[in-house]
Amino acid sequence: MTAPFVRKTYQFVSDKKCDDVVSWSHKGSSFTIWDTQAFESQILPRYFKHSNISSFIRQLNTYGFHKKNTGELHCLEFVHPHFYQHSKVLSEICRTPTTKACETSSEAASSAEQASFDVIPLLEELHRKQKNSEKLLQKVVEDLSATKALIQELRAT
């Protein structure tokens, strides 16, 4: 399934009505934003909940797009190996993992399973210690009762 961001970007880049603002390169292997001001005011609000080109570029970067040097001052050109004109493999474009989120779900599950195995012996030890503490407390209570009885007996004599 193609990510909504990728699908929407493909839609407006392919829309011939937008060619004066954003379009495919001559070879169709990249796309160029020709007019950044018009892109922010006309294209972004129509397809996204914002009109900030910096946010759009940041989002492109999270999907693995790279900026190409066009040699022109006010133009921005972006390329991705699976994002091209008439592409049939847009679903292969996905977010690149961040350094903090590199663990896959199977690694995370394995890690959680290992943690639970580590906790079981600790719980068993705590249970044993609690039982021993309860026995010791019971003995202290019995000794206290016996001591009180002995004191009362000594006072009575």
Short mmCIF file of C-alpha atoms in Angstrom, two decimals:
data_model
loop_
_atom_site.label_atom_id
_atom_site.label_comp_id
_atom_site.label_asym_id
_atom_site.label_seq_id
_atom_site.Cartn_x
_atom_site.Cartn_y
_atom_site.Cartn_z
CA MET A 1 0.00 0.00 0.00
CA THR A 2 1.36 3.38 -0.99
CA ALA A 3 1.86 5.92 1.80
CA PRO A 4 -0.57 8.87 1.52
CA PHE A 5 2.30 11.38 1.36
CA VAL A 6 3.92 9.55 -1.57
CA ARG A 7 0.57 9.08 -3.36
CA LYS A 8 -0.38 12.76 -3.03
CA THR A 9 3.07 13.91 -4.14
CA TYR A 10 2.84 11.66 -7.21
CA GLN A 11 -0.62 13.08 -7.98
CA PHE A 12 0.37 16.73 -8.06
CA VAL A 13 3.69 16.11 -9.82
CA SER A 14 1.78 14.19 -12.53
CA ASP A 15 -0.98 16.81 -12.80
CA LYS A 16 -0.39 18.71 -16.07
CA LYS A 17 -2.25 21.74 -14.64
CA CYS A 18 0.58 22.16 -12.12
CA ASP A 19 3.46 21.98 -14.63
CA ASP A 20 4.35 25.67 -14.31
CA VAL A 21 4.84 25.15 -10.54
CA VAL A 22 5.98 21.51 -10.24
CA SER A 23 6.59 18.84 -12.89
CA TRP A 24 8.53 15.76 -13.90
CA SER A 25 12.01 16.20 -15.36
CA HIS A 26 12.42 15.64 -19.11
CA LYS A 27 13.41 12.00 -18.52
CA GLY A 28 10.72 11.54 -15.84
CA SER A 29 13.26 10.26 -13.32
CA SER A 30 12.93 13.21 -10.92
CA PHE A 31 10.62 16.14 -10.25
CA THR A 32 11.28 19.85 -10.04
CA ILE A 33 9.56 22.57 -8.04
CA TRP A 34 9.86 25.54 -10.40
CA ASP A 35 8.16 28.20 -8.28
CA THR A 36 8.51 27.68 -4.51
CA GLN A 37 6.14 30.55 -3.61
CA ALA A 38 3.35 29.25 -5.83
CA PHE A 39 4.07 25.73 -4.57
CA GLU A 40 3.53 26.88 -0.96
CA SER A 41 0.43 28.93 -1.70
CA GLN A 42 -1.32 26.75 -4.32
CA ILE A 43 -0.12 23.13 -4.25
CA LEU A 44 0.67 22.29 -0.62
CA PRO A 45 -2.64 23.53 0.89
CA ARG A 46 -4.59 21.62 -1.76
CA TYR A 47 -2.94 18.27 -0.92
CA PHE A 48 -1.75 18.61 2.69
CA LYS A 49 -2.81 20.22 5.98
CA HIS A 50 0.01 22.77 5.76
CA SER A 51 1.62 25.17 3.32
CA ASN A 52 5.19 25.00 4.61
CA ILE A 53 7.75 23.95 1.99
CA SER A 54 10.34 23.18 4.68
CA SER A 55 7.97 20.62 6.23
CA PHE A 56 7.35 19.13 2.80
CA ILE A 57 11.10 18.80 2.13
CA ARG A 58 11.64 17.27 5.59
CA GLN A 59 8.90 14.73 4.78
CA LEU A 60 10.56 13.96 1.42
CA ASN A 61 13.80 13.28 3.30
CA THR A 62 12.06 10.84 5.67
CA TYR A 63 10.97 8.85 2.61
CA GLY A 64 14.48 8.72 1.16
CA PHE A 65 14.22 11.44 -1.49
CA HIS A 66 17.39 13.35 -2.31
CA LYS A 67 17.81 16.89 -3.55
CA LYS A 68 19.62 17.25 -6.87
CA ASN A 69 21.65 20.29 -7.83
CA THR A 70 19.78 21.91 -10.73
CA GLY A 71 22.16 24.82 -11.16
CA GLU A 72 19.15 27.15 -11.11
CA LEU A 73 18.64 29.44 -8.12
CA HIS A 74 14.93 29.15 -7.37
CA CYS A 75 14.31 25.57 -8.48
CA LEU A 76 14.33 22.47 -6.29
CA GLU A 77 14.78 19.06 -7.88
CA PHE A 78 14.21 15.78 -6.00
CA VAL A 79 14.94 12.19 -6.92
CA HIS A 80 14.11 8.74 -5.51
CA PRO A 81 14.92 5.40 -7.20
CA HIS A 82 11.25 4.25 -7.06
CA PHE A 83 9.58 7.63 -7.68
CA TYR A 84 9.46 8.35 -11.40
CA GLN A 85 6.92 9.12 -14.09
CA HIS A 86 4.56 6.16 -14.74
CA SER A 87 6.05 4.30 -11.76
CA LYS A 88 4.33 1.06 -10.74
CA VAL A 89 6.38 0.57 -7.55
CA LEU A 90 5.36 3.55 -5.40
CA SER A 91 4.41 1.13 -2.62
CA GLU A 92 8.11 0.33 -2.21
CA ILE A 93 8.74 3.88 -1.00
CA CYS A 94 8.55 3.88 2.78
CA ARG A 95 9.89 5.94 5.64
CA THR A 96 13.55 5.45 6.35
CA PRO A 97 14.20 4.22 9.91
CA THR A 98 15.46 6.78 12.38
CA THR A 99 18.42 6.04 14.61
CA LYS A 100 16.14 5.81 17.64
CA ALA A 101 13.64 3.53 15.94
CA CYS A 102 15.96 1.04 14.26
CA GLU A 103 14.64 -1.99 16.14
CA THR A 104 12.20 -4.02 14.08
CA SER A 105 9.08 -5.32 15.73
CA SER A 106 10.51 -8.86 15.88
CA GLU A 107 13.63 -7.59 17.64
CA ALA A 108 11.46 -5.67 20.09
CA ALA A 109 9.30 -8.74 20.73
CA SER A 110 12.40 -10.87 21.26
CA SER A 111 13.78 -8.27 23.65
CA ALA A 112 10.51 -8.16 25.61
CA GLU A 113 10.40 -11.96 25.78
CA GLN A 114 13.98 -12.06 27.09
CA ALA A 115 13.13 -9.42 29.69
CA SER A 116 10.19 -11.50 30.92
CA PHE A 117 12.47 -14.54 31.25
CA ASP A 118 14.87 -12.42 33.31
CA VAL A 119 12.05 -11.24 35.59
CA ILE A 120 10.65 -14.70 36.44
CA PRO A 121 13.58 -15.81 38.65
CA LEU A 122 13.47 -12.45 40.44
CA LEU A 123 9.77 -12.86 41.13
CA GLU A 124 10.33 -16.39 42.45
CA GLU A 125 13.09 -15.15 44.77
CA LEU A 126 10.87 -12.31 46.03
CA HIS A 127 8.07 -14.79 46.70
CA ARG A 128 10.44 -17.02 48.74
CA LYS A 129 11.70 -14.04 50.73
CA GLN A 130 8.15 -12.89 51.42
CA LYS A 131 7.21 -16.36 52.75
CA ASN A 132 10.31 -16.38 54.99
CA SER A 133 9.49 -12.88 56.25
CA GLU A 134 5.92 -13.95 57.05
CA LYS A 135 7.22 -16.99 59.00
CA LEU A 136 9.71 -14.84 60.88
CA LEU A 137 7.03 -12.27 61.71
CA GLN A 138 4.72 -15.03 62.97
CA LYS A 139 7.52 -16.32 65.23
CA VAL A 140 8.19 -12.78 66.57
CA VAL A 141 4.46 -12.34 67.32
CA GLU A 142 4.39 -15.71 69.14
CA ASP A 143 7.55 -14.84 71.12
CA LEU A 144 6.07 -11.45 72.05
CA SER A 145 2.88 -13.08 73.29
CA ALA A 146 4.90 -15.59 75.31
CA THR A 147 7.03 -12.79 76.78
CA LYS A 148 3.94 -10.77 77.74
CA ALA A 149 2.43 -13.82 79.41
CA LEU A 150 5.66 -14.49 81.30
CA ILE A 151 5.82 -10.84 82.50
CA GLN A 152 2.24 -10.98 83.75
CA GLU A 153 2.94 -14.26 85.51
CA LEU A 154 6.03 -12.83 87.21
CA ARG A 155 4.09 -9.75 88.36
CA ALA A 156 1.39 -11.92 89.82
CA THR A 157 3.80 -13.77 92.06
#
